[in-house]
Coordinates of C-alpha atoms in Angstrom, one line a residue:
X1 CA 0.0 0.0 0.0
X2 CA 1.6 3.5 -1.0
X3 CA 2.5 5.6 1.6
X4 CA -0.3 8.7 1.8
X5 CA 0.7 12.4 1.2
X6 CA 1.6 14.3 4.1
X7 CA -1.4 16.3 5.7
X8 CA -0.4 20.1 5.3
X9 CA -0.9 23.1 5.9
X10 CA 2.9 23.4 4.3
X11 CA 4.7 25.1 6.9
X12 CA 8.6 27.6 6.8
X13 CA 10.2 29.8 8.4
X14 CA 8.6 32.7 6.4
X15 CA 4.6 31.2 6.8
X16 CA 5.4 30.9 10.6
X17 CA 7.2 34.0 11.4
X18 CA 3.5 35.5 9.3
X19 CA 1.4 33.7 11.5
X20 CA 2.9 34.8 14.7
X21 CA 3.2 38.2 14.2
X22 CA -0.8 37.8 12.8
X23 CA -1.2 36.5 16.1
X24 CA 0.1 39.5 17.9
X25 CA 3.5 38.4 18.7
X26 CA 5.3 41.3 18.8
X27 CA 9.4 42.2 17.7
X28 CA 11.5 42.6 20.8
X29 CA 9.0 40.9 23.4
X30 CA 10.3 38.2 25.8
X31 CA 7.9 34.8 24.9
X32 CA 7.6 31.5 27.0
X33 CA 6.4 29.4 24.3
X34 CA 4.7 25.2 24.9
X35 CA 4.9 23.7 21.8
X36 CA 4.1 20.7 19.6
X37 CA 6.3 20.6 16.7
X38 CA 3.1 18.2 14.6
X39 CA 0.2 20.3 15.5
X40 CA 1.9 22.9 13.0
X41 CA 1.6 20.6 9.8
X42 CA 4.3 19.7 7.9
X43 CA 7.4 21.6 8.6
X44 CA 9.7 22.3 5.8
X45 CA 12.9 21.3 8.4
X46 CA 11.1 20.4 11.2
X47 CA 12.1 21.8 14.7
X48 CA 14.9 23.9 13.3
X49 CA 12.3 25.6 11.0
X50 CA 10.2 25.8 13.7
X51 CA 13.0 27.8 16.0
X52 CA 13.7 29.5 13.0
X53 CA 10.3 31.0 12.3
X54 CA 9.7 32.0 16.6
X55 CA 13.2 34.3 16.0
X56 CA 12.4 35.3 12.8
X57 CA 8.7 36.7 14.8
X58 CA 10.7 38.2 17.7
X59 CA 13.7 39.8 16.1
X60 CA 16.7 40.8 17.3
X61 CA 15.7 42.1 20.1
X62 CA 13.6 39.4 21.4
X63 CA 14.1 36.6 23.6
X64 CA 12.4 33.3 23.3
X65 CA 12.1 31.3 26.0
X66 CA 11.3 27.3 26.5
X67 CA 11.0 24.6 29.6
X68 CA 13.9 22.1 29.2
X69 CA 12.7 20.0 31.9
X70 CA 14.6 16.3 32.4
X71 CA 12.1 14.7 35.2
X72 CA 14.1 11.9 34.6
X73 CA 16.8 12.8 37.4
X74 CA 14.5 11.8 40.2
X75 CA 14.2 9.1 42.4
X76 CA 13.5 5.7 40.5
X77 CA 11.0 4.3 43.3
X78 CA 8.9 7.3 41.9
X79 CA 8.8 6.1 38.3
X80 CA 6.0 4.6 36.8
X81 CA 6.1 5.3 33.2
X82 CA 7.8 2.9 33.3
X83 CA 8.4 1.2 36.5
X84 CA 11.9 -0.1 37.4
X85 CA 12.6 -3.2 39.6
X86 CA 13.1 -2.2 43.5
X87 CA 16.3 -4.1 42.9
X88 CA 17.5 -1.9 40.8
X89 CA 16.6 1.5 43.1
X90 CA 20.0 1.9 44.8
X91 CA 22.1 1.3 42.0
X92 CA 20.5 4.0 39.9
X93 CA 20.8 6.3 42.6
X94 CA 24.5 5.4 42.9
X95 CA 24.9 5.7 39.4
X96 CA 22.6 8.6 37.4
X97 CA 24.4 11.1 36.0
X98 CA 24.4 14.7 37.5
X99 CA 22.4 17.3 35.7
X100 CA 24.5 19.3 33.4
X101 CA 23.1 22.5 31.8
X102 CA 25.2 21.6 28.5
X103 CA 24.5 17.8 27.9
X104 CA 21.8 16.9 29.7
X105 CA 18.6 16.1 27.4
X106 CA 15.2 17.4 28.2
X107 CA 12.7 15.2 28.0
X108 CA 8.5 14.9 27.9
X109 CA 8.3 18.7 26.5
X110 CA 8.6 18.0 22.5
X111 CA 11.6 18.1 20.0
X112 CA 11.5 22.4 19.4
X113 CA 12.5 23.0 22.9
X114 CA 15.5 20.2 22.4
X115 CA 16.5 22.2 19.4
X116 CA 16.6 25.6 21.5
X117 CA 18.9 24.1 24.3
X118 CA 20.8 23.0 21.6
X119 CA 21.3 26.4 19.6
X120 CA 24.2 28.7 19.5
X121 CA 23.8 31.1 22.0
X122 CA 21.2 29.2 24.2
X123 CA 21.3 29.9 28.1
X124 CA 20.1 27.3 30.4
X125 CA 18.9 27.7 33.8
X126 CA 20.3 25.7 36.7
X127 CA 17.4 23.7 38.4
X128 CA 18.3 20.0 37.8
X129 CA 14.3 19.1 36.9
X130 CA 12.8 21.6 35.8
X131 CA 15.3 24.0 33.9
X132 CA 14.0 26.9 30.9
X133 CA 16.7 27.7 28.1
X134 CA 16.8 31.1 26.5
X135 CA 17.8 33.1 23.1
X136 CA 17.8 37.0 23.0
X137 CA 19.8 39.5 24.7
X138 CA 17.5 38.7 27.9
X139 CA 18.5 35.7 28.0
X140 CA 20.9 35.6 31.0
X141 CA 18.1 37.9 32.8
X142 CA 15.5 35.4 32.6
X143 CA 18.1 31.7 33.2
X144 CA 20.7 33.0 36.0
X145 CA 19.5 32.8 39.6
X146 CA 17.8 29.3 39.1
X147 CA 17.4 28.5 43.0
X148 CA 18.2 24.5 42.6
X149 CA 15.0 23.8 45.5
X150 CA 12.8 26.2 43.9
X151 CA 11.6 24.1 40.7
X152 CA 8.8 26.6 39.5
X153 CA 8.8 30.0 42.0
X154 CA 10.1 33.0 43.1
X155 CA 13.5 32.0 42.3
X156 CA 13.0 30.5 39.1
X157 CA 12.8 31.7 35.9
X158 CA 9.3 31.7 35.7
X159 CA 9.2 34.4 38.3
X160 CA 11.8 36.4 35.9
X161 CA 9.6 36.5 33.4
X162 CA 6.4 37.5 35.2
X163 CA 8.7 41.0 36.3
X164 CA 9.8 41.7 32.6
X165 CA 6.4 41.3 31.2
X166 CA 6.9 38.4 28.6
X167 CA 4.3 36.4 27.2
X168 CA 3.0 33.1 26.6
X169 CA 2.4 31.1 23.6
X170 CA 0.5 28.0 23.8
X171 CA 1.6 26.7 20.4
X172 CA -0.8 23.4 19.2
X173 CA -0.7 22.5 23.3
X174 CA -3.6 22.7 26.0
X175 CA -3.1 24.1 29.2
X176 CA -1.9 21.8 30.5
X177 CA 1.0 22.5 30.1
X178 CA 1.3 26.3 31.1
X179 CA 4.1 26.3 33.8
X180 CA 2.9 29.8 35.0
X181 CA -0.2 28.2 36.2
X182 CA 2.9 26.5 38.8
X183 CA 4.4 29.4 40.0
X184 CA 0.5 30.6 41.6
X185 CA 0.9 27.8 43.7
X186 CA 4.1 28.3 45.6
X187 CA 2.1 31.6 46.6
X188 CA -1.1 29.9 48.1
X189 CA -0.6 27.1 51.0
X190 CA 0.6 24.4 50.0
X191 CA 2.4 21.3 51.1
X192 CA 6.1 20.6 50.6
X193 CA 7.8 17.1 49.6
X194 CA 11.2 15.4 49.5
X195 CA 12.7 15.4 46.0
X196 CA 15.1 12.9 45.4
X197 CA 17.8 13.4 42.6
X198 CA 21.3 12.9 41.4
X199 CA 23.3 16.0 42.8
X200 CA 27.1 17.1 42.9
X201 CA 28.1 15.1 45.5
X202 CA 26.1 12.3 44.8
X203 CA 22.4 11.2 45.9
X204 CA 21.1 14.0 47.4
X205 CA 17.6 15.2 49.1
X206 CA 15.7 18.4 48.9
X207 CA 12.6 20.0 50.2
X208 CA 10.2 21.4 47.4
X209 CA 6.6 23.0 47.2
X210 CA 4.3 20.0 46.0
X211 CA 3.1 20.4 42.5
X212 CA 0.3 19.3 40.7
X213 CA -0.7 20.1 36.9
X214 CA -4.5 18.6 37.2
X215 CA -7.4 20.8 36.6
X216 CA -4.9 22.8 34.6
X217 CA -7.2 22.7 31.7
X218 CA -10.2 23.4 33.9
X219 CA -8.4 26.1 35.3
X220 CA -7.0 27.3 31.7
X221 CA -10.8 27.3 30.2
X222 CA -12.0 30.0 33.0
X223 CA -9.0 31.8 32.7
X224 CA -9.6 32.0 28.7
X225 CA -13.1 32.9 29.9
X226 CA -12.8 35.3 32.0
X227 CA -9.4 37.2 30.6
X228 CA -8.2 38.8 27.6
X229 CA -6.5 35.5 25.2
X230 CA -5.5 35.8 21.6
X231 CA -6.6 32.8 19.9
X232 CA -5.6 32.1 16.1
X233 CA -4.3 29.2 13.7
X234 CA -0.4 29.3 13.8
X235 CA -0.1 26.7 10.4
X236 CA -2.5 24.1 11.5
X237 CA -2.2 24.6 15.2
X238 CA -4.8 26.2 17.6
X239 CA -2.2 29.2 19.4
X240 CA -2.8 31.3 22.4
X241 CA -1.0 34.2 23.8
X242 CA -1.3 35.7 27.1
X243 CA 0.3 37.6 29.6
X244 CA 2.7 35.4 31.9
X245 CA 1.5 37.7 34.4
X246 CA -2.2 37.4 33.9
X247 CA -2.0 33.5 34.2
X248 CA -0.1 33.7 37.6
X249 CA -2.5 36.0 38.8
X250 CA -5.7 34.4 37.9
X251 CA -4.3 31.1 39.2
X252 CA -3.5 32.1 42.7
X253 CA -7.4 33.4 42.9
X254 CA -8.9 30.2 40.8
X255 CA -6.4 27.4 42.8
X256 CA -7.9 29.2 46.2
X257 CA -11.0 28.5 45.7
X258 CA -11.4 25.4 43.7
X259 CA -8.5 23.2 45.2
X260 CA -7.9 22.1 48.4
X261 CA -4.8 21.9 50.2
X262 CA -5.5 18.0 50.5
X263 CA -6.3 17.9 47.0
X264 CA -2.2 19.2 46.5
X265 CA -1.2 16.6 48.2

């Protein structure tokens, strides 16, 4: 059986960098973008096209800005996707590699934020979980300070971005995925866990705020109902674009009321 055409729209550097700025995405603006490279169509170069046409958008004086999380560097008897043997628990702790800003993968957040750690010029933040890379002249501003027990708050870069007024782009993804939505809960109460990773010195320990990304897209439909939300086709994707700011704010209010401390647990 022949192999069927690709579905289009037909996607480059020049049709995306046209959509965005149709969108509202503005030359010189700082831009947290969620992706998913195959909600654009096909892309003429794929994830370097896609990076490509997000510069292109921003100029050069922009900054674009991803999550390079690598969840991975946690403790094995948490895994379940796919479990490991018990057996196997204290080895891998002996064993996992540190994080490394400069080699380590991320992982679970789509190929076009792989391509942007990967760029000349990228910046990476320090948090050994839950790490941004950035591109622009801000980019240092919004990846150094990277507390490594603060995955997603005040001293992350999410925090950064909410003081310089950047953006969001939800780019073919739900919100789900919106880590601003994360940094409203490290300013409500909220419980705090052991997180188990590979450090410097070997296995280490820390305290963290829990987190928890469900009812994120319940949360992300009254937020899109209630304030302001570009919506638009970016090639074949649904996009969104918001105010970091905004999403924090509306959060803290939204989590308050419709999710209970045991519910964070």
């Amino acid at each position: 059986m022949p192999t069927p055409p690709p579905t289009g729209p037909l996607v480059t550097r020049d049709t995306l960098s046209t959509d965005l700025r149709a969108l509202g995405v503005e030359p010189g603006e700082i831009l947290l973008v969620h992706s998913s490279l195959s909600s654009l169509g096909w892309v003429c170069g794929g994830a370097v096209t896609a990076v490509q046409g997000l510069l292109h958008a921003l100029g050069p004086d922009g900054t674009l800005v991803v999550p390079t999380q690598s969840g991975d560097l946690s403790d094995p008897s948490h895994w379940g996707n796919p479990p490991v043997p018990r057996a196997w628990w204290d080895t891998i702790r002996a064993t996992m590699p540190a994080y490394d800003p400069l080699v380590t993968p991320s992982r679970g957040v789509g190929v076009i934020p792989e391509t942007v750690r990967t760029w000349p010029g990228a910046l990476r933040s320090a948090h050994p979980q839950t790490s941004f890379a950035a591109l622009g002249p801000r980019a240092a501003e919004v990846t150094e300070g990277h507390a490594r027990d603060c995955r997603l708050g005040e001293r992350s870069p999410l925090a950064r971005l909410e003081a310089l007024g950047a953006r969001v782009l939800l780019l073919g993804v739900g919100y789900d995925t919106c880590t601003s939505f994360h940094l409203a809960e490290y300013r409500i109460p909220a419980p705090r866990v052991g997180a188990g990773r590979p450090g410097p010195a070997g296995w280490e320990v820390v305290s963290e705020v829990s987190i928890d990304s469900d009812r994120f897209d319940e949360l992300g439909h009254d937020f899109e109902r209630d304030r302001p939300v570009v919506r638009a086709k970016v090639g074949a994707a649904d996009a969104r674009l918001f105010p970091v700011a905004d999403a924090v704010a509306y959060a803290e209010r939204w989590l308050t009321v419709h999710r209970s401390r045991a519910e964070e647990v």
